[in-house]
Tab-separated table of C-alpha atoms in Angstrom:
chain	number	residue	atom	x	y	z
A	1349	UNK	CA	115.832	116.466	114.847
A	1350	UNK	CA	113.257	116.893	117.568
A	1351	UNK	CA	111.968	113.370	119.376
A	1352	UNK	CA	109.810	112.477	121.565
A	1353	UNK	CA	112.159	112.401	124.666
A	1354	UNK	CA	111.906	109.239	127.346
A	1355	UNK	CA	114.305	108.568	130.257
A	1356	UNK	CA	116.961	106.262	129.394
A	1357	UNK	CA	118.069	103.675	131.863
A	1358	UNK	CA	121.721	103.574	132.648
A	1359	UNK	CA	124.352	102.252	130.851
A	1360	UNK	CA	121.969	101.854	128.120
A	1361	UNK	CA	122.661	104.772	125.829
A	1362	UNK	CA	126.027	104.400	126.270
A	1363	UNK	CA	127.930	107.951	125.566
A	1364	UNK	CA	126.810	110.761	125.980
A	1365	UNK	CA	125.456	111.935	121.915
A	1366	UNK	CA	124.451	115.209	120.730
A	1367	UNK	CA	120.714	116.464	121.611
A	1368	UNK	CA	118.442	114.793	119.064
A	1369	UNK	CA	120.589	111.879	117.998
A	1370	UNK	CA	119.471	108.626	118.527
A	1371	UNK	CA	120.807	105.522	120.366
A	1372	UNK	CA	119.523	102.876	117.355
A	1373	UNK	CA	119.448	99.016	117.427
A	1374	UNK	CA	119.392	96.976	114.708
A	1375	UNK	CA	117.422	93.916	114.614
A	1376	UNK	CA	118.115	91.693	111.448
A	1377	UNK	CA	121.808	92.442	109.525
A	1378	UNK	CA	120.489	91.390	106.584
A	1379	UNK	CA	120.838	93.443	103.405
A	1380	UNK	CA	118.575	96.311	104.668
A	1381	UNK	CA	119.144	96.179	107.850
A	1382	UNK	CA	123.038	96.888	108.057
A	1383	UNK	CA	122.720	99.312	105.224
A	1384	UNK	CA	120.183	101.384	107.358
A	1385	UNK	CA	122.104	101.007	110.316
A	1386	UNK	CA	125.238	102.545	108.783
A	1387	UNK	CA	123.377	105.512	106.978
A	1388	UNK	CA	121.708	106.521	110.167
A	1389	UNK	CA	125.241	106.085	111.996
A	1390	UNK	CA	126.744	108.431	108.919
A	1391	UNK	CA	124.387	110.630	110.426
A	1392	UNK	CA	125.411	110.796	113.478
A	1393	UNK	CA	123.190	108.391	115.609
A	1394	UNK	CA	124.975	105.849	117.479
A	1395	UNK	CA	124.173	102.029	116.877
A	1396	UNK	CA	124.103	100.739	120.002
A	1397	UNK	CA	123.591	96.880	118.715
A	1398	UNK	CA	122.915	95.146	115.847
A	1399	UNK	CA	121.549	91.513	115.627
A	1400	UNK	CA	122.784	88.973	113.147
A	1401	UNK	CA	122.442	84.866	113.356
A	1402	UNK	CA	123.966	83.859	109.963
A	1403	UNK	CA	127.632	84.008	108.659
A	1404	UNK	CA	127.057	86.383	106.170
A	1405	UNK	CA	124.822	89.039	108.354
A	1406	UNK	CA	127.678	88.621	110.765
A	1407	UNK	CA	130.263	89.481	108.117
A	1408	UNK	CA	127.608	92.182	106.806
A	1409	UNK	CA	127.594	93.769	110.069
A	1410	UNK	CA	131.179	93.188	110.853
A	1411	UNK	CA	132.042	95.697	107.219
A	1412	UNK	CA	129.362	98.251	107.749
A	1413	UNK	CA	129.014	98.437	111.393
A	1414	UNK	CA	132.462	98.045	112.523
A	1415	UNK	CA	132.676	97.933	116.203
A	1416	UNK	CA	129.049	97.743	116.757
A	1417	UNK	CA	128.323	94.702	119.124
A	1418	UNK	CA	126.271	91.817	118.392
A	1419	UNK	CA	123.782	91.336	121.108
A	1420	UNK	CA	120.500	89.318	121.015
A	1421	UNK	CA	117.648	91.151	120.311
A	1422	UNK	CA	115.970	91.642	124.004
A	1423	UNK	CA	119.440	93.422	124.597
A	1424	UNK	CA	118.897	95.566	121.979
A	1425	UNK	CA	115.538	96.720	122.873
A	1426	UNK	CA	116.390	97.666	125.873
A	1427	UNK	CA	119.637	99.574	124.896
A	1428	UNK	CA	117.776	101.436	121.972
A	1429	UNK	CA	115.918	105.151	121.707
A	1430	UNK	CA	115.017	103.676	118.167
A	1431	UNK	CA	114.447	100.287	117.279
A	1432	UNK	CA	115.341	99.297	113.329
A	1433	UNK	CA	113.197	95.972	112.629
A	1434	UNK	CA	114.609	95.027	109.179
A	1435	UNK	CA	113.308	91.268	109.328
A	1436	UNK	CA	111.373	89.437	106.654
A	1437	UNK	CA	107.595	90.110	106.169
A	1438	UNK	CA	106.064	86.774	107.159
A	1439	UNK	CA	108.591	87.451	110.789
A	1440	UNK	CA	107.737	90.749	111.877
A	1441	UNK	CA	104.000	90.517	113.653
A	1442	UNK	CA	105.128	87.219	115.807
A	1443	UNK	CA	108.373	89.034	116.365
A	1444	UNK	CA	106.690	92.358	117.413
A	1445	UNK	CA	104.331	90.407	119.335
A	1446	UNK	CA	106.986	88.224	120.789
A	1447	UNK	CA	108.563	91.164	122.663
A	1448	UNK	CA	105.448	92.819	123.615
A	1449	UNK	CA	104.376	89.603	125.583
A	1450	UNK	CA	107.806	89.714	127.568
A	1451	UNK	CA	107.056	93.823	128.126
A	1452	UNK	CA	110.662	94.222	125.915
A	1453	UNK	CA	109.099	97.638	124.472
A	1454	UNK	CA	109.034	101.012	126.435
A	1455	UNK	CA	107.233	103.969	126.459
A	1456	UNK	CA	108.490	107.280	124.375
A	1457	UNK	CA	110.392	104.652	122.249
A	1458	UNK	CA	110.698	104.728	118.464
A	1459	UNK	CA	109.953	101.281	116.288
A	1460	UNK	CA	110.227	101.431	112.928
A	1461	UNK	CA	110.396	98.667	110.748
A	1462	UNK	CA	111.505	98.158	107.018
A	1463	UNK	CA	108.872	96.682	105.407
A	1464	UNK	CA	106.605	97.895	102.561
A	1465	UNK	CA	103.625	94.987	103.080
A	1466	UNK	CA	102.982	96.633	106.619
A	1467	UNK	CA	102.189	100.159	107.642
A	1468	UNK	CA	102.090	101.117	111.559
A	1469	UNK	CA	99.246	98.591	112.439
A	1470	UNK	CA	101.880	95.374	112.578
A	1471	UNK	CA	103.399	97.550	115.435
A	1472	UNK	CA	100.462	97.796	117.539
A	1473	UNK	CA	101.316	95.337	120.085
A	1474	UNK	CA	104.849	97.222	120.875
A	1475	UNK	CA	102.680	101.034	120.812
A	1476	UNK	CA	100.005	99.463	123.488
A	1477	UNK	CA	103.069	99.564	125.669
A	1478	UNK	CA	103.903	102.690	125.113
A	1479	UNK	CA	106.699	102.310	121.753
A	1480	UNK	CA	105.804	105.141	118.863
A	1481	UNK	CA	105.399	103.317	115.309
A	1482	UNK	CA	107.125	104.170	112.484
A	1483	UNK	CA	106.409	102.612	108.971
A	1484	UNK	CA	110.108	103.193	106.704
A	1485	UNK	CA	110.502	101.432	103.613
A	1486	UNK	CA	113.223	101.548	101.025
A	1487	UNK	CA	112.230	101.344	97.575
A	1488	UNK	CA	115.528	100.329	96.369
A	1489	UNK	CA	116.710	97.128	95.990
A	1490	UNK	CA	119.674	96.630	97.566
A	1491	UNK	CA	123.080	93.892	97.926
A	1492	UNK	CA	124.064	94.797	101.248
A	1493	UNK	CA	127.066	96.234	100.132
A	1494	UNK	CA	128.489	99.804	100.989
A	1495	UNK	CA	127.483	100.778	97.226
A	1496	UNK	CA	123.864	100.957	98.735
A	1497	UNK	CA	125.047	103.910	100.206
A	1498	UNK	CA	126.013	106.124	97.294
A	1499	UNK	CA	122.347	105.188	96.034
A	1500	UNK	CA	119.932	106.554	98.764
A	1501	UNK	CA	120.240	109.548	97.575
A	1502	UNK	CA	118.559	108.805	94.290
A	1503	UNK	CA	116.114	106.610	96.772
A	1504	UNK	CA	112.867	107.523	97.890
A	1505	UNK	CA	111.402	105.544	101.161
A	1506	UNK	CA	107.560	104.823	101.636
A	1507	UNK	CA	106.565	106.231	105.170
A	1508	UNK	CA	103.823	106.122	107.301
A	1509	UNK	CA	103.474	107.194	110.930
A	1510	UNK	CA	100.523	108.311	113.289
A	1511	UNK	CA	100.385	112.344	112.335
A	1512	UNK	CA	102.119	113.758	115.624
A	1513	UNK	CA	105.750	111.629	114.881
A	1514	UNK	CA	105.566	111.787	110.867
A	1515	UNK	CA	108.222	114.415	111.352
A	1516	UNK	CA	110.629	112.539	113.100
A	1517	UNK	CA	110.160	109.380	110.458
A	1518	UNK	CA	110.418	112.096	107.633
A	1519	UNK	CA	113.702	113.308	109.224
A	1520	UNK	CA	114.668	109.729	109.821
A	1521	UNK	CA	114.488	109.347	105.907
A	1522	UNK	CA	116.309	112.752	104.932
A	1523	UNK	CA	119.175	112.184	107.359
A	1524	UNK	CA	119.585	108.649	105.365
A	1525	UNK	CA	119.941	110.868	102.139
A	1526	UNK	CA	116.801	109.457	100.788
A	1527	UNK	CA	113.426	111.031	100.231
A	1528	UNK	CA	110.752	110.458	102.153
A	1529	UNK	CA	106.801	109.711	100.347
A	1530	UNK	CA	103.892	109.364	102.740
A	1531	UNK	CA	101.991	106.446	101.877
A	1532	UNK	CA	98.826	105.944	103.934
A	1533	UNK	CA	98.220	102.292	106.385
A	1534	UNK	CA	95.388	101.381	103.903
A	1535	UNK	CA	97.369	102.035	100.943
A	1536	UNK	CA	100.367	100.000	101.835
A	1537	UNK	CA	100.210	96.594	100.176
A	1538	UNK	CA	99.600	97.941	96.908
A	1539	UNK	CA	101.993	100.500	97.416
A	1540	UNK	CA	104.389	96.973	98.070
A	1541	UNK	CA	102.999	95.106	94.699
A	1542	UNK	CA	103.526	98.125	92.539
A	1543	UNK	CA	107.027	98.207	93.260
A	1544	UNK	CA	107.216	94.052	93.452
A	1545	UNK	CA	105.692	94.071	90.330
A	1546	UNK	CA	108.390	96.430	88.525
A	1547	UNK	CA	111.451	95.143	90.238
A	1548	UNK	CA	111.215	91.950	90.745
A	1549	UNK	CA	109.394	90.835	87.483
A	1550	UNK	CA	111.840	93.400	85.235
A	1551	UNK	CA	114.674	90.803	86.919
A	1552	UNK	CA	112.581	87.465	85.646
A	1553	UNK	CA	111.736	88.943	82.230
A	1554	UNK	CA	115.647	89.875	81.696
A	1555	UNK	CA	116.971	86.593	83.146
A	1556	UNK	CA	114.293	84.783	80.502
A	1557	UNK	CA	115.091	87.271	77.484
A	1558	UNK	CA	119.068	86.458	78.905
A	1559	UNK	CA	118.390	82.620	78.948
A	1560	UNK	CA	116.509	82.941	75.121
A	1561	UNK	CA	119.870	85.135	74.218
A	1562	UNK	CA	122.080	82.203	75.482
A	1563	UNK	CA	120.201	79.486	74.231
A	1564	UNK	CA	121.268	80.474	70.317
A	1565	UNK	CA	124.851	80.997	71.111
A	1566	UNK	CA	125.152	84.322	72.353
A	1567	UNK	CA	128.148	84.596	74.363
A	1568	UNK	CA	127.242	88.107	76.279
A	1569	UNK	CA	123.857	87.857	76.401
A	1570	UNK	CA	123.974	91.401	79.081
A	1571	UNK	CA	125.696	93.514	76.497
A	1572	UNK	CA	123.134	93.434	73.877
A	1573	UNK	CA	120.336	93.518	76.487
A	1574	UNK	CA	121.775	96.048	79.221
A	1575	UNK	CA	121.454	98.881	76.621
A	1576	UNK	CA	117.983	98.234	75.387
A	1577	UNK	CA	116.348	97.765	78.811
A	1578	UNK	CA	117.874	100.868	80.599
A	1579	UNK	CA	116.720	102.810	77.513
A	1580	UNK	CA	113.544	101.407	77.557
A	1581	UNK	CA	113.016	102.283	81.295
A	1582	UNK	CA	114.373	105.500	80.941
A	1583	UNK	CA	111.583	106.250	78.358
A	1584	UNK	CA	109.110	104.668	80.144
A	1585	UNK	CA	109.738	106.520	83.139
A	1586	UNK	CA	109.976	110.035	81.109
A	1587	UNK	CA	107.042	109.594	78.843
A	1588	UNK	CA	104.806	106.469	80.364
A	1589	UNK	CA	103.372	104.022	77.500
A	1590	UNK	CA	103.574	106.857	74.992
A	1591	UNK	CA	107.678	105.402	75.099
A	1592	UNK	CA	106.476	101.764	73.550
A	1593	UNK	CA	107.544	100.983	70.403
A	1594	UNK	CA	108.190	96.909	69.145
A	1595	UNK	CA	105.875	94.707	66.660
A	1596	UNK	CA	102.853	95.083	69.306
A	1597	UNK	CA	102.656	99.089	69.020
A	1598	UNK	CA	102.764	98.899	65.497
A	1599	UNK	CA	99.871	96.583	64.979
A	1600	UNK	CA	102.493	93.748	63.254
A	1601	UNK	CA	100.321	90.957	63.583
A	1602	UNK	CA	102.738	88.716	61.600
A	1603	UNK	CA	105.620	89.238	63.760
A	1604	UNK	CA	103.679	88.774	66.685
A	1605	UNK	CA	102.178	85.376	65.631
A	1606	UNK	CA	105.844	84.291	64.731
A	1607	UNK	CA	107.370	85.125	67.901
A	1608	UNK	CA	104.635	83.136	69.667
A	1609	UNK	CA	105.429	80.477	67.425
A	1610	UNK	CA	109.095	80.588	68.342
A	1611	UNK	CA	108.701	80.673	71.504
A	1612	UNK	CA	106.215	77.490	71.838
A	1613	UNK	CA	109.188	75.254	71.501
A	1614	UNK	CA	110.907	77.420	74.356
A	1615	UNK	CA	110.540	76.558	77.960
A	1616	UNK	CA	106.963	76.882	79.447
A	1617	UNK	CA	107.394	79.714	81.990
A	1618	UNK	CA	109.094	81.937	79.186
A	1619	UNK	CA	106.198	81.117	76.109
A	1620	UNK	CA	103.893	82.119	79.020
A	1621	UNK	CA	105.215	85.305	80.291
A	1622	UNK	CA	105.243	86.420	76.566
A	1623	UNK	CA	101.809	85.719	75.575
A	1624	UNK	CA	100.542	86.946	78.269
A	1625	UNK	CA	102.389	90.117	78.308
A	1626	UNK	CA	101.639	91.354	75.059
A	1627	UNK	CA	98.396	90.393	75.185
A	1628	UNK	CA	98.029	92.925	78.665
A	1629	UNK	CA	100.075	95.618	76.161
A	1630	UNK	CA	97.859	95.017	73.463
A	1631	UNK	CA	94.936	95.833	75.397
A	1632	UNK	CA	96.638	98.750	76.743
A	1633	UNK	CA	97.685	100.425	73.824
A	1634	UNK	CA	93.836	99.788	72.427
A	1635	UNK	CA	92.883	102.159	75.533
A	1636	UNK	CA	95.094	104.668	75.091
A	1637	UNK	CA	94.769	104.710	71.704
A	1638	UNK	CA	97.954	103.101	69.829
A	1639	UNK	CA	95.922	100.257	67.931
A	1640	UNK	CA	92.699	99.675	66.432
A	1641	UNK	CA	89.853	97.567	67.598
A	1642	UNK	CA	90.452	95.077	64.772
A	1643	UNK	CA	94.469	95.159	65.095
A	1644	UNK	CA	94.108	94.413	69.045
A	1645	UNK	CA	91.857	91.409	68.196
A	1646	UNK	CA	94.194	90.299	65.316
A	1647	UNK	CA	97.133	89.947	67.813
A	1648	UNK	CA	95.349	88.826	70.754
A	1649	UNK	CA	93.918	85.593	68.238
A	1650	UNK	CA	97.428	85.344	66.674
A	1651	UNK	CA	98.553	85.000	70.486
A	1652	UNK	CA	96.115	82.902	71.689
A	1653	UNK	CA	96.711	79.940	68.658
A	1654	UNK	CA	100.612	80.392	67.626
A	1655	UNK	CA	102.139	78.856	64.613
A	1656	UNK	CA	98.203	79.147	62.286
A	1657	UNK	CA	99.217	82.223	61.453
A	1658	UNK	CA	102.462	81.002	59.984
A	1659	UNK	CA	100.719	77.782	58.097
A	1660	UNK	CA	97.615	79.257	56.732
């Protein structure tokens, strides 16, 4: 991989690597963080540091960067070739900007950091010293865990970089295992609430349909579900809302209006999510052309007064 080359002060690269690996520091061992580190030391960089303040990033580090040392983060920035900033969202400007206001960052090197809120601009304070910004986030979710591993290469990242370095931040990604998808500074929080929006809302909606499950006696609530929902993302994926079947694609007004019902004596957040929900699917599947005019009114009324349907 060709990078921009910068003189190294000594002692701080440590051995002497191959030409075009890396001398990476980790900042933040959380579940991203030490993952990352270990997939760019499979391939053949050397982690010169990782940083890690709780028990269990210490641990994290301690199983999937073995013999890396722990070293506070100015250390690491000065050690590094590439910095890895895998800290939470609401962290990352005051931490970028921290270092920049002791002169921590130096010119020719590489800063990339994890997020998917942020593009390169967040970085700006570490490239008016000279750093080069990289934008490399995972869309995976992940447990911190060596399994994470075996899944980036079924993982695609979302990168962005100034034009002259996308290269090395697209190698970055394909050295991982992953694959890398440009995503462009302006486009990068909604790139971040699409993929909020599917992962971490698929995980309330099964936890509630899970809680429902349990809440009639169902001992394995996960059996029954797990096949259902990975079939019904499968089909999403493969043939987008052509794949939705279920009372609301069919126009069953009746059914609709009872589970409504049904679920008004449930807990609030759940009746709420569900109303809402097939309300948004009704309207979609009047768009695209699944229901009528009158059948998308029907079950948006049925959902917006439950139990009348049942007594009148």
């Amino acid at each position: 991989m060709n990078v921009p080359e910068r003189p190294v002060r000594p002692g701080a690269g440590g051995p002497r690597r191959k030409p075009g690996r890396l001398g990476v520091g980790v900042i933040g061992a959380g579940r991203v963080g030490a993952v990352l580190g270990a997939a760019l030391r499979a391939a053949e960089h050397a982690v010169v540091g990782v940083s890690a303040v709780s028990e269990a990033s210490r641990e994290r580090a301690e199983n999937l960067l073995p013999g890396v040392p722990l070293l506070g983060i100015e250390q690491i920035v000065e050690r590094a070739e590439l910095v890895l900033l895998a800290v939470p969202d609401d962290a990352l400007p005051d931490l970028v900007s921290g270092l920049a206001a002791v002169g921590a960052w130096q010119p020719g090197q590489l800063v990339a950091h994890t997020s998917g809120r942020y593009g390169t601009a967040v970085l700006d304070p570490a490239r008016r010293l000279g750093a080069i910004p990289l934008a490399l986030h995972p869309a995976m979710t992940f447990t911190g865990m060596s399994l994470d591993l075996t899944r980036l290469p079924d993982c695609t990242f979302g990168v962005t970089a100034p034009t002259a370095v996308l290269p090395v931040a697209q190698a970055l990604v394909v050295e991982m295992g992953a694959e890398p998808v440009v995503i462009e500074e302006e486009d990068r929080v909604l790139y971040h609430a699409a993929l909020a929006h599917a992962s971490n809302h698929l995980v309330t909606l099964a936890a509630q349909s899970t809680q429902l499950l349990g809440s009639i006696g169902v001992e394995r609530p996960d059996r029954m579900l797990g096949p259902l929902m990975r079939a019904s993302l499968e089909n999403a994926l493969a043939a987008g809302e052509g794949a939705l079947t279920g009372p609301v694609a069919r126009g069953d007004t009746g059914t609709v209006a009872a589970h409504a019902a049904a679920l008004a004596e449930s807990p609030e957040d759940i009746s709420r999510a569900y109303t809402r929900l097939a309300a948004v699917t009704a309207s979609r599947a009047l768009e695209r052309g699944l229901l009528s005019a009158e059948q998308e009114r029907a079950i948006t009324e049925a959902l917006a007064r439950p139990g009348k349907e049942e007594s009148e």
